[in-house]
Tab-separated table of C-alpha atoms in Angstrom:
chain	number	residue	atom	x	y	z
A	51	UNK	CA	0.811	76.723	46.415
A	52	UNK	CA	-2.305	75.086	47.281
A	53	UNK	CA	-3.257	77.138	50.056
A	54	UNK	CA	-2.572	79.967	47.743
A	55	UNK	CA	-5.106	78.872	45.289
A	56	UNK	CA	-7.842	78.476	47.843
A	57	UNK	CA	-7.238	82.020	49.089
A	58	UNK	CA	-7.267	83.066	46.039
A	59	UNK	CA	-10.745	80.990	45.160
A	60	UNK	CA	-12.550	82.386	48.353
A	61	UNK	CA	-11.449	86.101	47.725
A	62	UNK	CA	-13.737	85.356	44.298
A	63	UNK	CA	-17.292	84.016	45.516
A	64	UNK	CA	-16.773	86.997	48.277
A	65	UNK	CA	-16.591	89.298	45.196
A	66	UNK	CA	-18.881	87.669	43.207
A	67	UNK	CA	-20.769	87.446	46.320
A	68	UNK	CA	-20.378	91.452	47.145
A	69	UNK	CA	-21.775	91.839	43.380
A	70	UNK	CA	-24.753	90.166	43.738
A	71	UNK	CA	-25.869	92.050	46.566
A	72	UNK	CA	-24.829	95.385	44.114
A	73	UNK	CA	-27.183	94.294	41.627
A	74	UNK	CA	-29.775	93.959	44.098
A	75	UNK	CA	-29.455	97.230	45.764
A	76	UNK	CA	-31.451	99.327	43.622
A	77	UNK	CA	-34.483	97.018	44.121
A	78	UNK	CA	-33.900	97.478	48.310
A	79	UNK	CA	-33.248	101.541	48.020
A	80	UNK	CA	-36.802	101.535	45.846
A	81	UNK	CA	-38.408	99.167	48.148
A	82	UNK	CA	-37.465	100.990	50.968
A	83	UNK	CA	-38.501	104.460	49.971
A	84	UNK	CA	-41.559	104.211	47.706
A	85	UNK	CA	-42.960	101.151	50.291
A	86	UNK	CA	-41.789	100.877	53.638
A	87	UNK	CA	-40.928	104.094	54.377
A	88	UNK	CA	-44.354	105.618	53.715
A	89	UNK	CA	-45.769	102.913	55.332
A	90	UNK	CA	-43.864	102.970	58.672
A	91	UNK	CA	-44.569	107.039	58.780
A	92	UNK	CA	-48.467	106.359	58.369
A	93	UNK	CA	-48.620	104.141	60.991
A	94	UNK	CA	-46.449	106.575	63.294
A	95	UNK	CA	-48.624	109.303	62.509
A	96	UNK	CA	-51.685	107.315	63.239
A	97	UNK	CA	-50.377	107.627	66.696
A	98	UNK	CA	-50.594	111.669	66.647
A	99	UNK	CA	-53.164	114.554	66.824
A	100	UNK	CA	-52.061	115.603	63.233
A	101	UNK	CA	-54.280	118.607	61.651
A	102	UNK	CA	-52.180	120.509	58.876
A	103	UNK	CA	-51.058	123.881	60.263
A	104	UNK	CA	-50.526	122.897	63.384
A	105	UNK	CA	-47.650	121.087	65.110
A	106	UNK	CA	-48.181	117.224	65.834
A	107	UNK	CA	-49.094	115.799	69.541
A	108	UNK	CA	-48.588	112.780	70.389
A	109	UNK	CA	-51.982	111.336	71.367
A	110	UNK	CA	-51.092	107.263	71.166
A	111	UNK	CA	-54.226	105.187	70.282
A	112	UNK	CA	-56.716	108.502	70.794
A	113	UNK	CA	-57.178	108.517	66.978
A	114	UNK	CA	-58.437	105.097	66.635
A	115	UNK	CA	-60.290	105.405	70.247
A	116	UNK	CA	-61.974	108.448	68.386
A	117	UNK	CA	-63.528	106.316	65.290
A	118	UNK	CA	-64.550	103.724	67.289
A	119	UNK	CA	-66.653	105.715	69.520
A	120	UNK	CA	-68.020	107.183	65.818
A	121	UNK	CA	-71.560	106.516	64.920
A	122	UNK	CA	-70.633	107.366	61.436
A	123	UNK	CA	-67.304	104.912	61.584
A	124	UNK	CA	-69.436	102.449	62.183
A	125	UNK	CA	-72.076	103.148	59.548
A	126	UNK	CA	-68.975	103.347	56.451
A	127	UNK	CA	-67.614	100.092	57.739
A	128	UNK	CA	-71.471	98.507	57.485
A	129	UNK	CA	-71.693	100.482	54.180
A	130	UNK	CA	-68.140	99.160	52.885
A	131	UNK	CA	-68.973	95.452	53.815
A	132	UNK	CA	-72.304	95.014	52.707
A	133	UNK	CA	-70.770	96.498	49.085
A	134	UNK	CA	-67.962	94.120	49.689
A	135	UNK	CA	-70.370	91.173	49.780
A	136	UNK	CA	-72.913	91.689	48.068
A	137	UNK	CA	-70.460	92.741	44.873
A	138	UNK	CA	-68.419	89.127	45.875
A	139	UNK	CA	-71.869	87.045	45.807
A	140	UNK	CA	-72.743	88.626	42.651
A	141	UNK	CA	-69.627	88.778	40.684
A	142	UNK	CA	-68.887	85.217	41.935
A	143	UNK	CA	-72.093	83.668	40.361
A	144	UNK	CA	-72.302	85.656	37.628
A	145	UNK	CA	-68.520	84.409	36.666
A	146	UNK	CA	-68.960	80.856	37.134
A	147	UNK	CA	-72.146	81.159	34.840
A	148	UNK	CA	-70.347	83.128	32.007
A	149	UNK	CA	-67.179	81.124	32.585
A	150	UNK	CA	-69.283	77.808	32.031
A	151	UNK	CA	-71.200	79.392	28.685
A	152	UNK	CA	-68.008	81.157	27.263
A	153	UNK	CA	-65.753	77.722	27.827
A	154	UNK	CA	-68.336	76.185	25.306
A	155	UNK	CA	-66.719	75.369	21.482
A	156	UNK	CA	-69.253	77.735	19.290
A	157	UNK	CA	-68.592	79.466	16.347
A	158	UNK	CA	-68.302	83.177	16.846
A	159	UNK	CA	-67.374	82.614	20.767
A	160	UNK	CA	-64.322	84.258	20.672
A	161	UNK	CA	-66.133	87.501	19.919
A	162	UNK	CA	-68.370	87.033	22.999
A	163	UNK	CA	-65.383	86.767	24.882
A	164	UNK	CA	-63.749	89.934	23.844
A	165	UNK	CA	-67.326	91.719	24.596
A	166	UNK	CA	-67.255	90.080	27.764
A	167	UNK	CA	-63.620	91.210	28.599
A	168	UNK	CA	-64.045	94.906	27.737
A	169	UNK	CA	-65.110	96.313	30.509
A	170	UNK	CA	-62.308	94.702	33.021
A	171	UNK	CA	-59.998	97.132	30.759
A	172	UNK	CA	-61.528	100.071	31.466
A	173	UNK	CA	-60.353	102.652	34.245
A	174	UNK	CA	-62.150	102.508	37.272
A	175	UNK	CA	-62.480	105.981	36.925
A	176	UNK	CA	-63.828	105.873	33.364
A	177	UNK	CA	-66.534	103.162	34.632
A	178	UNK	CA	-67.755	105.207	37.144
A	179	UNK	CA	-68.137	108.154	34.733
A	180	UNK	CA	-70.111	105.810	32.052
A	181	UNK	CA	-72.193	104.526	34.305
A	182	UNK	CA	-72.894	107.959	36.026
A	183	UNK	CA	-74.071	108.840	32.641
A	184	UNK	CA	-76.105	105.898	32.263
A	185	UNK	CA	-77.942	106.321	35.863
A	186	UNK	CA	-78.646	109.977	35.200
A	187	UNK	CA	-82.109	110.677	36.482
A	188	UNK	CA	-83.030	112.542	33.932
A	189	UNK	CA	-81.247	111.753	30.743
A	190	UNK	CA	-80.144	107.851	31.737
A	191	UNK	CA	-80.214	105.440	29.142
A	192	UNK	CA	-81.428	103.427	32.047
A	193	UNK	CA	-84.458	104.971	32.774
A	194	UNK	CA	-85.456	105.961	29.438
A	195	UNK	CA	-86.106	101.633	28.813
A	196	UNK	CA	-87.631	101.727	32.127
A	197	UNK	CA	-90.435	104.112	31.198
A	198	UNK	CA	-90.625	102.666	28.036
A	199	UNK	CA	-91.467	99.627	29.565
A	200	UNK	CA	-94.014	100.787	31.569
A	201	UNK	CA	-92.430	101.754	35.038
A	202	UNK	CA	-90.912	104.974	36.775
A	203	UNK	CA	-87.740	106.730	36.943
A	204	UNK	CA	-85.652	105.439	39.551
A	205	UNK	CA	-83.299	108.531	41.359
A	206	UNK	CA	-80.636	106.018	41.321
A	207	UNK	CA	-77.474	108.090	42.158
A	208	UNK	CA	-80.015	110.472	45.062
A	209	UNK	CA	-82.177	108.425	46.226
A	210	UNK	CA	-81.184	106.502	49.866
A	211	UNK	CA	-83.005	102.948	48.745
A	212	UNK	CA	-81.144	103.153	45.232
A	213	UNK	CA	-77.552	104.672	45.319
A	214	UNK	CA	-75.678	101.830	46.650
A	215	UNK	CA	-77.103	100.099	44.323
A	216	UNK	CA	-75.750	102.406	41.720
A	217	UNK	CA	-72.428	101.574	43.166
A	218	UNK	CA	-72.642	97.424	42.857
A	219	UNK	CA	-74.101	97.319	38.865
A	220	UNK	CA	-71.155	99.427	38.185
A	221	UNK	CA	-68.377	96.896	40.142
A	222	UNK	CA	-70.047	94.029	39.377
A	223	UNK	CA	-70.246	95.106	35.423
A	224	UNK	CA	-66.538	95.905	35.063
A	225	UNK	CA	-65.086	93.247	37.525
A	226	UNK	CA	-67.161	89.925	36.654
A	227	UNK	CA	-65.218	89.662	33.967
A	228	UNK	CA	-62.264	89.100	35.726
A	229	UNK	CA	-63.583	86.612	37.483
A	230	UNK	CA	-64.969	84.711	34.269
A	231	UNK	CA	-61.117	85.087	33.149
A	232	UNK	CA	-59.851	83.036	36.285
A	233	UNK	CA	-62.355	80.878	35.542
A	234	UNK	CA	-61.872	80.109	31.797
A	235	UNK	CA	-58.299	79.245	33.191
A	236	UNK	CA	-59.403	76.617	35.510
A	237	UNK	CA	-61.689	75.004	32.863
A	238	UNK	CA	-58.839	75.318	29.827
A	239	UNK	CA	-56.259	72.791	32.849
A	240	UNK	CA	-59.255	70.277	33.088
A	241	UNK	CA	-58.045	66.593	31.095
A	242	UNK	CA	-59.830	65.977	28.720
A	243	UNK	CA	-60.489	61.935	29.793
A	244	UNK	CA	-62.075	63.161	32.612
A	245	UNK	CA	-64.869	65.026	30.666
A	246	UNK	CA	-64.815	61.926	28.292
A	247	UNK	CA	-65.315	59.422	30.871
A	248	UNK	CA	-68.476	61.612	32.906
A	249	UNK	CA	-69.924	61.796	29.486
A	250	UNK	CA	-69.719	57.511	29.239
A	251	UNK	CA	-70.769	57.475	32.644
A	252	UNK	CA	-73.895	59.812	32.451
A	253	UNK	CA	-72.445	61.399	35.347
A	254	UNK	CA	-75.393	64.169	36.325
A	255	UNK	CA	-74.174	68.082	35.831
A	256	UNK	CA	-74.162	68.532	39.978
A	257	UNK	CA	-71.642	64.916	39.504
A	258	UNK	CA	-69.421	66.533	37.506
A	259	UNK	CA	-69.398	70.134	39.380
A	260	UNK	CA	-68.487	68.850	42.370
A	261	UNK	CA	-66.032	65.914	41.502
A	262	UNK	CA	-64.490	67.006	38.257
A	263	UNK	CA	-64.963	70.841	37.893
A	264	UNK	CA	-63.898	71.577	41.619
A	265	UNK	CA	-61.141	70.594	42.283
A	266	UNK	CA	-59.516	72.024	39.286
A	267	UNK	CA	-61.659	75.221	40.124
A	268	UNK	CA	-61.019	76.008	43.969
A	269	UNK	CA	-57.431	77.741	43.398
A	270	UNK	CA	-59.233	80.297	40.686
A	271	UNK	CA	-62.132	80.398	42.969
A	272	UNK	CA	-59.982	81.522	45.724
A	273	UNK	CA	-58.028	83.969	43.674
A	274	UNK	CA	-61.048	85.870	42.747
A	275	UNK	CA	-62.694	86.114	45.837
A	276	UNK	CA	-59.334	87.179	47.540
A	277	UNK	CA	-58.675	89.809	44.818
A	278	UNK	CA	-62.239	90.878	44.621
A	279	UNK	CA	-62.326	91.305	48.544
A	280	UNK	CA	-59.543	93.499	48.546
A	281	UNK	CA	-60.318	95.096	45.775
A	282	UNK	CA	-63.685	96.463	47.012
A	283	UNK	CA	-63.070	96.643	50.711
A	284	UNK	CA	-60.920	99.544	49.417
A	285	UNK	CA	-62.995	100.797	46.940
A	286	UNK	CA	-62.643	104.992	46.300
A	287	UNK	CA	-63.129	105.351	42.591
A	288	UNK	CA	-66.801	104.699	41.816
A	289	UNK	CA	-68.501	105.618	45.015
A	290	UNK	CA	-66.423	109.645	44.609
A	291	UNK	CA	-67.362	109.774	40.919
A	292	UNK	CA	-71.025	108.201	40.795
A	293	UNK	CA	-72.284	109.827	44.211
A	294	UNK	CA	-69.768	111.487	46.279
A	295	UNK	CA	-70.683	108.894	49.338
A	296	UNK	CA	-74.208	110.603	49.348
A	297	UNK	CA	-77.242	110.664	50.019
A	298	UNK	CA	-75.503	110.996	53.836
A	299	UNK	CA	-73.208	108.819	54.170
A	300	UNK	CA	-75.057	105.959	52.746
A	301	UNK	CA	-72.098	105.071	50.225
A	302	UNK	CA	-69.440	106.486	51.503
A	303	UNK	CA	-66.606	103.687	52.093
A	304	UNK	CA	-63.612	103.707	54.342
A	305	UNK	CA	-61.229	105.092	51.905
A	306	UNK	CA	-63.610	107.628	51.144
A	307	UNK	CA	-64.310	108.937	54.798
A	308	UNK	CA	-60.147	108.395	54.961
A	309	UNK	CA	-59.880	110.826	52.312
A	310	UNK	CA	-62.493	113.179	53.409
A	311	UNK	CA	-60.699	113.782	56.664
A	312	UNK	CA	-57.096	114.117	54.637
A	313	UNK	CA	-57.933	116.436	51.775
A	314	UNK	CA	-61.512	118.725	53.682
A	315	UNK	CA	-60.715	118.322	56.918
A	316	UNK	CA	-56.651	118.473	57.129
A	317	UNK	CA	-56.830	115.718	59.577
A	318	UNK	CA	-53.859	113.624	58.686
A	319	UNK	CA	-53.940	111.493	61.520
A	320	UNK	CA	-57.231	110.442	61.841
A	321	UNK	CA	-56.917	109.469	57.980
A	322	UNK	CA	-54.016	107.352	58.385
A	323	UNK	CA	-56.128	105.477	61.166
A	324	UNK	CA	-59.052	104.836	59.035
A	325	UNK	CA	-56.459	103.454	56.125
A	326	UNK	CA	-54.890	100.766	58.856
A	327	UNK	CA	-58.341	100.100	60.170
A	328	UNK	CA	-58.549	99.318	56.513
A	329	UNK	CA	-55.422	96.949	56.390
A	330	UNK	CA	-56.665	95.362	59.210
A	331	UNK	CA	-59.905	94.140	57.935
A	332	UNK	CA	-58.187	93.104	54.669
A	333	UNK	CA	-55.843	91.062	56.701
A	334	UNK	CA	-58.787	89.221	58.425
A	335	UNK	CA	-60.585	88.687	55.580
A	336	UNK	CA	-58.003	87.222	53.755
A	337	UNK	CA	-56.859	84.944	56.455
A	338	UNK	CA	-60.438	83.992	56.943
A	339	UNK	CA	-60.964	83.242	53.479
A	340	UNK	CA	-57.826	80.952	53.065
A	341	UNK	CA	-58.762	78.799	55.820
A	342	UNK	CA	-61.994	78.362	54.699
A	343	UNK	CA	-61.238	78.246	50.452
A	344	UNK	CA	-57.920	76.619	50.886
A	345	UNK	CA	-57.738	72.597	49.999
A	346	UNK	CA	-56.961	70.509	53.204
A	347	UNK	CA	-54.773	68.032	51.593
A	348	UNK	CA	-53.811	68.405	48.218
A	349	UNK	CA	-55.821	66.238	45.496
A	350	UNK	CA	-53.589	63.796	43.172
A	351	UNK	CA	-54.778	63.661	39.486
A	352	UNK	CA	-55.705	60.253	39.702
A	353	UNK	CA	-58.477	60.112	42.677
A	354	UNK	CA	-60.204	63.037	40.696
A	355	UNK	CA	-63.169	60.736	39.231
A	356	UNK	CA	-66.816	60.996	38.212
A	357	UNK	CA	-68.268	59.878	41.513
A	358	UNK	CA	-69.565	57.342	40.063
């Protein structure tokens, strides 16, 4: 009778078992065909001399051998990272600055913060638009206060000293909010005591950066630059809409030259090469920014002082 029972118990957790792997299923079949399936097939046809209308040859690492040996590779990528980090430097300082002033109790700040948030909920597409308008060389809000005040027009979306410049106001404008978010949630985990006892202590501001505000700030920090970094190092929205990578290819990023040779030049293979050259540099980055952002040890409450 016993044995009976058992059978009978481990016939149950394997259907219960069976069931549980049912419920999951869907999750797998979408995971499977929406993700890894395109992503296997771009990487295969990396591997191929791909041009629409014609029949693939396999050409193994000729399409990436091709880019590299491509002056104009090699300017995008240049192009792409000095947007990266000059938007990351910017955004970065700008956020801790405007996290700092917004995470003060004033009447009205709440207001200020929903300003300050707008923009972050905008479409990328929509911000590039706006601020297209805004740059205009000729009708610009922009320049119209800078003749006002006394100097000249700027070509910013034509000329070659301007337009990539065009490109960062408009990133760092609708993404430093987002970091000033990750930062307000740092500050709002802070104990109060802490902020008490710095205050009794006449702990100097640089004090109470570095061994109060810090520590609780280094995971947000981290967040934001790794989100930020990705964000931009495949950035296609406001470079197509505000200049179309042009004058030249002076701001034309590496999902724009990816989707240049896809969509004018029908040459699926090299495309898919320039999006994992892509993934590759966002790997290294990332890694290379946890190593260096990433606590060594973690920090118990309790040896978080004043310095003093």
């Amino acid at each position: 009778m016993a044995e009976h029972i058992d059978v009978l118990v481990r016939r149950r957790r394997r259907e219960e078992r069976r069931f549980q792997l049912l419920l999951f299923l869907p999750t797998i079949v979408f995971l499977v065909l929406m993700v890894l399936f395109p992503l296997v097939y771009s990487v295969r046809i990396s591997f191929y001399d791909y041009v629409r209308g014609r029949e693939p040859r396999f050409i193994g690492f000729g399409n990436y051998a091709q880019l590299f040996r491509s002056e104009q590779f090699w300017l995008v990528t240049w192009v792409t990272l000095r947007i990266t980090l000059t938007c990351l430097a910017i955004e970065m300082g700008l956020g801790l600055l405007l996290g700092f002033a917004l995470s003060q109790k004033v009447p009205g700040m709440g207001v200020f913060r929903v300003l300050i948030f707008l923009p972050m909920m905008l479409a990328p597409l929509v911000a590039g638009l706006f601020w297209r308008l805004l740059l205009d060389q000729t009708f610009g809000l922009v320049n119209f206060f800078l003749e006002r005040l006394g100097f000249q027009a700027v070509e910013w979306l034509t000329d070659p000293r301007f337009a990539i410049w065009g490109i960062i106001i408009t990133d760092v404008w609708q993404w430093t909010p987002f970091v000033v978010l990750l930062i307000l949630a740092g500050l709002g985990t802070i104990p109060q005591e802490l902020q008490e006892a710095a205050t009794l202590d006449r702990a100097s501001p640089w004090m109470r950066f570095r061994n109060i505000y810090l520590p609780y700030l280094r995971m947000p920090i981290l967040l934001a630059v790794l989100f930020r970094s990705i964000d931009t190092l495949k950035m296609f929205d406001v470079p197509y809409i505000l200049t179309g990578g042009g004058p030249g290819d002076l701001t034309t990023t590496l999902s724009l030259l990816g989707y240049r040779n896809l969509f004018s030049f029908f040459k699926v293979g090299v495309a898919s090469a320039i999006s994992w050259f892509v993934v590759i540099i966002v790997n290294v980055l990332v890694n290379v920014l946890l190593k260096i952002l990433s606590p060594r040890r973690k920090i118990p409450r309790e040896m978080v002082d004043t310095g003093l």
